[in-house]
CSV table of C-alpha atoms in Angstrom, one decimal:
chain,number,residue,atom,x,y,z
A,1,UNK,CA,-4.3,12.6,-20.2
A,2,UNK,CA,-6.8,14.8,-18.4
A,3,UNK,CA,-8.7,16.2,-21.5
A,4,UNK,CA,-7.6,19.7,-20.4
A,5,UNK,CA,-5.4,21.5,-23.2
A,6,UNK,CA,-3.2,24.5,-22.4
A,7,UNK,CA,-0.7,26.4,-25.0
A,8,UNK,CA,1.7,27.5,-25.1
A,9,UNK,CA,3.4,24.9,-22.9
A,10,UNK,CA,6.3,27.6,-21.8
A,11,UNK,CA,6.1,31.2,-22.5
A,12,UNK,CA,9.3,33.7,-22.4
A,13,UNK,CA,8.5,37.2,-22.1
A,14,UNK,CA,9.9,40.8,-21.0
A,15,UNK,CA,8.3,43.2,-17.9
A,16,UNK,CA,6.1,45.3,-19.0
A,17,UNK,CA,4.9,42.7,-21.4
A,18,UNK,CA,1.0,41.5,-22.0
A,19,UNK,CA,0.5,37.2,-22.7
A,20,UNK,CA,-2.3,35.4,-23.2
A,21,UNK,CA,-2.9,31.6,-22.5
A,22,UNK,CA,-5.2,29.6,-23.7
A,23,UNK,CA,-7.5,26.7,-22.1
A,24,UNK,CA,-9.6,24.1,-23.6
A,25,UNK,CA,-11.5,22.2,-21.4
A,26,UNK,CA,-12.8,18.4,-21.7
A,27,UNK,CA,-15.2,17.7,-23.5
A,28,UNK,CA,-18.6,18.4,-21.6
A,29,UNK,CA,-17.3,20.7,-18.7
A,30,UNK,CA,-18.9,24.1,-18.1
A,31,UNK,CA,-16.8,25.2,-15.4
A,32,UNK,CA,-12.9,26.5,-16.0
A,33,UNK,CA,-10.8,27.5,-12.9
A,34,UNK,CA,-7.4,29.1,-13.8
A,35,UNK,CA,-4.4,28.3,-10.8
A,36,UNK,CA,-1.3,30.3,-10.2
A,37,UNK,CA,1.6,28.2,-8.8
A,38,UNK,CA,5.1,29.9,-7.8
A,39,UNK,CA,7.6,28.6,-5.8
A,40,UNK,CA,6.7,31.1,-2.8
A,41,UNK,CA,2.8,30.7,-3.1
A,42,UNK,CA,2.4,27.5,-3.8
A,43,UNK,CA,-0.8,26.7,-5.8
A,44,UNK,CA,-3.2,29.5,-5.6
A,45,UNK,CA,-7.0,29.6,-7.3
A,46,UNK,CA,-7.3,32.6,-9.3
A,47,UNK,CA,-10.2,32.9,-11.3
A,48,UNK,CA,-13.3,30.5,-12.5
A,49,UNK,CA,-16.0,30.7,-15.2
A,50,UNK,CA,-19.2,28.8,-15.9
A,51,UNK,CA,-20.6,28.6,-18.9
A,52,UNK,CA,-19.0,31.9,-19.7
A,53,UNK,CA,-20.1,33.9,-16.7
A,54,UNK,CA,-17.6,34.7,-14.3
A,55,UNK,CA,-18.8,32.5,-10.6
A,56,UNK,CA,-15.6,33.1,-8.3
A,57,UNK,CA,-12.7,35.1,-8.0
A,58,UNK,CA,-9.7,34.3,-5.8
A,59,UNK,CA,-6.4,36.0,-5.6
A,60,UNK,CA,-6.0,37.4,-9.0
A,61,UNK,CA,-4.5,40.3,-9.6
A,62,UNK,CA,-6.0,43.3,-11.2
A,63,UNK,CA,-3.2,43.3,-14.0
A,64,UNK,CA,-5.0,39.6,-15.1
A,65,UNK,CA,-8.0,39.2,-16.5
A,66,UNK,CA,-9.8,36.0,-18.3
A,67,UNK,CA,-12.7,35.1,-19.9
A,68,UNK,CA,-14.4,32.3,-21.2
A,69,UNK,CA,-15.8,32.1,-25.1
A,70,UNK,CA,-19.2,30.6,-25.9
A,71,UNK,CA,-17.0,27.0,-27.1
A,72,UNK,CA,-16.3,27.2,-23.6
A,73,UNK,CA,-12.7,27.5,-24.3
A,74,UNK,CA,-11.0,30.1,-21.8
A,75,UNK,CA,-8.4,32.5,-21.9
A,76,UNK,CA,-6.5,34.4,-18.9
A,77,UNK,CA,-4.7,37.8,-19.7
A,78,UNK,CA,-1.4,39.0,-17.8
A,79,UNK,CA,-0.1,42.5,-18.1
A,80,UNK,CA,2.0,44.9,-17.1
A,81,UNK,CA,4.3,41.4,-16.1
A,82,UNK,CA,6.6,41.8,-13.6
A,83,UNK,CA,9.5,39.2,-12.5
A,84,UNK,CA,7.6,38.1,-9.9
A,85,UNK,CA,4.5,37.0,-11.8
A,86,UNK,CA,7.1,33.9,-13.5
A,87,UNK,CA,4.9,30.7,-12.6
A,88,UNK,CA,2.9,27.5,-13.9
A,89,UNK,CA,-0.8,28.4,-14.2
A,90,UNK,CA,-2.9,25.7,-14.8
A,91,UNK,CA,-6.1,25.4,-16.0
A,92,UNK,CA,-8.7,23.0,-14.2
A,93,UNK,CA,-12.3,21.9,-15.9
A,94,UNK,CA,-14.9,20.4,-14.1
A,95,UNK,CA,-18.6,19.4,-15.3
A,96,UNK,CA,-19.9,21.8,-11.7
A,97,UNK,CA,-22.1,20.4,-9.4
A,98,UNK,CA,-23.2,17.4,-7.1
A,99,UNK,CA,-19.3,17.3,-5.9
A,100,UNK,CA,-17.5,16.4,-9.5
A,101,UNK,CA,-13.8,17.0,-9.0
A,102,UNK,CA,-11.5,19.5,-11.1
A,103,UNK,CA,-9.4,18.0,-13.8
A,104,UNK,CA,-5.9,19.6,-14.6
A,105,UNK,CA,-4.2,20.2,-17.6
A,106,UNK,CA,-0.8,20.1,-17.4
A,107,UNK,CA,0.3,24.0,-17.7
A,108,UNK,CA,2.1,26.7,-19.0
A,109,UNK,CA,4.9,28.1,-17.5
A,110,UNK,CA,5.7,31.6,-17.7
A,111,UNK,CA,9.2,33.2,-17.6
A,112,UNK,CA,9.6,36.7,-16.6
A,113,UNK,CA,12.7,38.0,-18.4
B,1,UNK,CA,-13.8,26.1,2.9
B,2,UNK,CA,-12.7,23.8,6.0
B,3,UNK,CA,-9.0,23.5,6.4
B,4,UNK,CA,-6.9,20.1,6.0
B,5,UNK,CA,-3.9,19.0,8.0
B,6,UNK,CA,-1.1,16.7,6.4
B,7,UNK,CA,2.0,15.5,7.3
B,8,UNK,CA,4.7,17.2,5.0
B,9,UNK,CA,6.3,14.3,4.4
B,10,UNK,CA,6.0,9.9,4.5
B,11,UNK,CA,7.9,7.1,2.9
B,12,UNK,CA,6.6,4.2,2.0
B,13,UNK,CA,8.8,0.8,0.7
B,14,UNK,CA,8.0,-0.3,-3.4
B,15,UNK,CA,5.2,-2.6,-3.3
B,16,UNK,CA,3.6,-2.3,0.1
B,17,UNK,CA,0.9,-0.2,0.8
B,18,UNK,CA,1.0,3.6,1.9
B,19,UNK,CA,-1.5,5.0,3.7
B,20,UNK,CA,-1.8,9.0,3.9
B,21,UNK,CA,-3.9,10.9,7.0
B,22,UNK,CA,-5.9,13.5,6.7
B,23,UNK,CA,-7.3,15.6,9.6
B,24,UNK,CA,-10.3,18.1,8.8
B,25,UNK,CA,-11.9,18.2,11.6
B,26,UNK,CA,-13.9,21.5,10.8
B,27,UNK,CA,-15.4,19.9,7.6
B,28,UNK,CA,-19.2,20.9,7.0
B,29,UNK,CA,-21.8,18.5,6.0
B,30,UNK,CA,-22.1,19.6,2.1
B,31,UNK,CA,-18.0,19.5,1.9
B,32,UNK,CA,-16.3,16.5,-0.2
B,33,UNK,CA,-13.3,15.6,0.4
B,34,UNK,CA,-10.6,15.5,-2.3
B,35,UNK,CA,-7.1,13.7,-3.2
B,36,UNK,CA,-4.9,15.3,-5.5
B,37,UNK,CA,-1.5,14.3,-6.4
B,38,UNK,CA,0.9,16.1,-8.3
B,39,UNK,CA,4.5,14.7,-9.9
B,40,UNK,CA,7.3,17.1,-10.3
B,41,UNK,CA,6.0,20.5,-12.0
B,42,UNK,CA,3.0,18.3,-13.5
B,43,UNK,CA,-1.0,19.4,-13.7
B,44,UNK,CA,-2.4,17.8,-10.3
B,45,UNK,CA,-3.9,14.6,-10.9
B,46,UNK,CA,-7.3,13.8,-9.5
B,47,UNK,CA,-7.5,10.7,-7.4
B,48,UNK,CA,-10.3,9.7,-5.7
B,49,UNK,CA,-13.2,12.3,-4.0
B,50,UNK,CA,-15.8,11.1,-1.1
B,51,UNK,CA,-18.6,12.1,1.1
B,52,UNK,CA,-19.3,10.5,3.4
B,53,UNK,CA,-19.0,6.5,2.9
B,54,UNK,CA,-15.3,4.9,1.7
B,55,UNK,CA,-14.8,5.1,-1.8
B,56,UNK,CA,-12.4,2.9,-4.0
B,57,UNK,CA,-11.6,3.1,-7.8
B,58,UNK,CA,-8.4,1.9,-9.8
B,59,UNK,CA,-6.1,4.4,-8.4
B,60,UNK,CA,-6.7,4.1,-4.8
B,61,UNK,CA,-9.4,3.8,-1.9
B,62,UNK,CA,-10.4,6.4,0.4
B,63,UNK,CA,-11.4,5.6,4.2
B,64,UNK,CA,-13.7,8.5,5.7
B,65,UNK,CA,-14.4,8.0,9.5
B,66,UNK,CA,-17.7,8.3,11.1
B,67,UNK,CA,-17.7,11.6,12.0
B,68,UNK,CA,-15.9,12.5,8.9
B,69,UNK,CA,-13.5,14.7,11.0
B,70,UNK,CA,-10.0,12.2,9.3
B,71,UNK,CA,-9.8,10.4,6.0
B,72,UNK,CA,-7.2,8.4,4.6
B,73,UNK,CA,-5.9,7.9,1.1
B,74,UNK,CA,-4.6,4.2,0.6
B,75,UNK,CA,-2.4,3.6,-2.4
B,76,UNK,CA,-2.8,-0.3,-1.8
B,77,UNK,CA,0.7,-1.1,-3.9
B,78,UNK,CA,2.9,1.8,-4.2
B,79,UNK,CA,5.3,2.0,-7.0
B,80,UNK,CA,8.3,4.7,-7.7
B,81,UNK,CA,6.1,6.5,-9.9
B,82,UNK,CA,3.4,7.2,-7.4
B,83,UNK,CA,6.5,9.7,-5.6
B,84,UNK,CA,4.9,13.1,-5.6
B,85,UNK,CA,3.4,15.4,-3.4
B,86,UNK,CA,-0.4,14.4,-2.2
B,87,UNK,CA,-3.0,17.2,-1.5
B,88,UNK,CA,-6.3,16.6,0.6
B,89,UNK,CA,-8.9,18.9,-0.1
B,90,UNK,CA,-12.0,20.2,1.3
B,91,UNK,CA,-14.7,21.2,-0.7
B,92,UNK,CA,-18.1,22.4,-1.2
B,93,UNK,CA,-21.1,19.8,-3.2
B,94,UNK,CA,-21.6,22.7,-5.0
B,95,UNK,CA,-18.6,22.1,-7.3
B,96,UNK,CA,-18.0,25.8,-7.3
B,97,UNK,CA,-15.6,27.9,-6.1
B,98,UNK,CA,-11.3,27.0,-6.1
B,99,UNK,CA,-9.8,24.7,-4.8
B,100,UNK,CA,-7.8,25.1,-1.6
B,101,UNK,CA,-4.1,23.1,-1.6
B,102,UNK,CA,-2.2,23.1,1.0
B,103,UNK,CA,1.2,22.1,1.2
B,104,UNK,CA,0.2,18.3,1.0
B,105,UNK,CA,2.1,15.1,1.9
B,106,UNK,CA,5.7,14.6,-0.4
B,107,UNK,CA,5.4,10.7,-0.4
B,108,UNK,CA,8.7,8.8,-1.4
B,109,UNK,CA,8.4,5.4,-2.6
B,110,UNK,CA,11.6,3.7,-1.6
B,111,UNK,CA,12.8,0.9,-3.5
């Protein structure tokens, strides 16, 4: 067990469609990094927030979106879906700085109807 | 970030040791290096991280050379479960920033 909670676990939804997951991150980490991983892309950093500021973007989409509350719990936002946007994302906490590693949680997957 | 190269795949026999390369040879002097495994479709699962000097911890021991251009991941007794696919990852002290996986190392444990 990582400490990292994600829900919903799997998530079945239509195009055209807006979802929301959900992120809690151990207990003590500022920093939240949201992951993308399809079976073309492999896994792909998407977003990260620190202490509720946004501190680095990757290859997210302008249809997504996340933020991260003053709990530190963090949510990413998908809309407009499209098929091809069916994939695990994973959220990752870390405490940030002086090299402490990422820790997983274990996903949700998302099913493009 | 600097870039890794990993075999895409190794097997190793239940019980002995398996040993997994890592070459990143453009790695800048603030850049960690980072094991990650991941089972199946499960959250990747941190393993061991090191700068410079060889680190070891309950999972598994991590040999950086000199000139910190390799490293290699030593599971010292593999079992079936530790099958999955192993990612080596460089990245900056900072602790900011994603991570960059490649397509890692699928090590089979054979029975």
């Amino acid at each position: 067990d990582s400490g990292v909670t994600q829900t919903p676990k799997h998530l079945i939804t239509a195009t055209g469609q807006r979802v929301t997951l959900r992120c809690s991150p151990r207990s003590g980490d500022l920093s939240v990094y949201w992951y993308q991983q399809s079976l073309d892309q492999g896994l792909q950093f998407l977003i990260q927030y620190y202490n509720g500021e946004e501190r680095a973007k990757g290859n997210i989409l302008e249809r997504f979106s996340a933020q991260q509350f003053p709990d530190l719990h963090s949510e990413l936002n998908l809309s407009s879906l499209e098929l091809g946007d069916s994939a695990l994302y994973f959220c990752a906490s870390s405490v940030s700085g002086d090299g402490q590693p990422q820790h997983f949680g274990d996903g949700t997957r998302l099913s493009i109807l | 970030d600097a870039k890794t190269t990993q075999p895409p795949s190794m097997d190793c026999a239940e019980g002995r040791a398996a040993n997994l390369p890592c070459n990143h040879s453009t790695i800048s002097g603030n850049e960690y290096v980072y094991w990650y495994r991941q089972i199946h479709s499960q959250g990747p699962q941190y393993i061991i991280h090191g700068l410079k000097n060889n680190e070891t911890n309950e999972m598994a021991s991590l040999i950086i050379t000199e000139d910190r251009k390799s490293s290699t991941l030593i599971l010292p007794h593999a079992t079936l479960r530790d099958t999955a696919v192993y990612y080596c990852i460089v990245n900056n002290a900072r602790g900011a920033d994603g991570l960059t996986f490649g397509k890692g190392t699928h090590l089979i444990i054979q029975p």
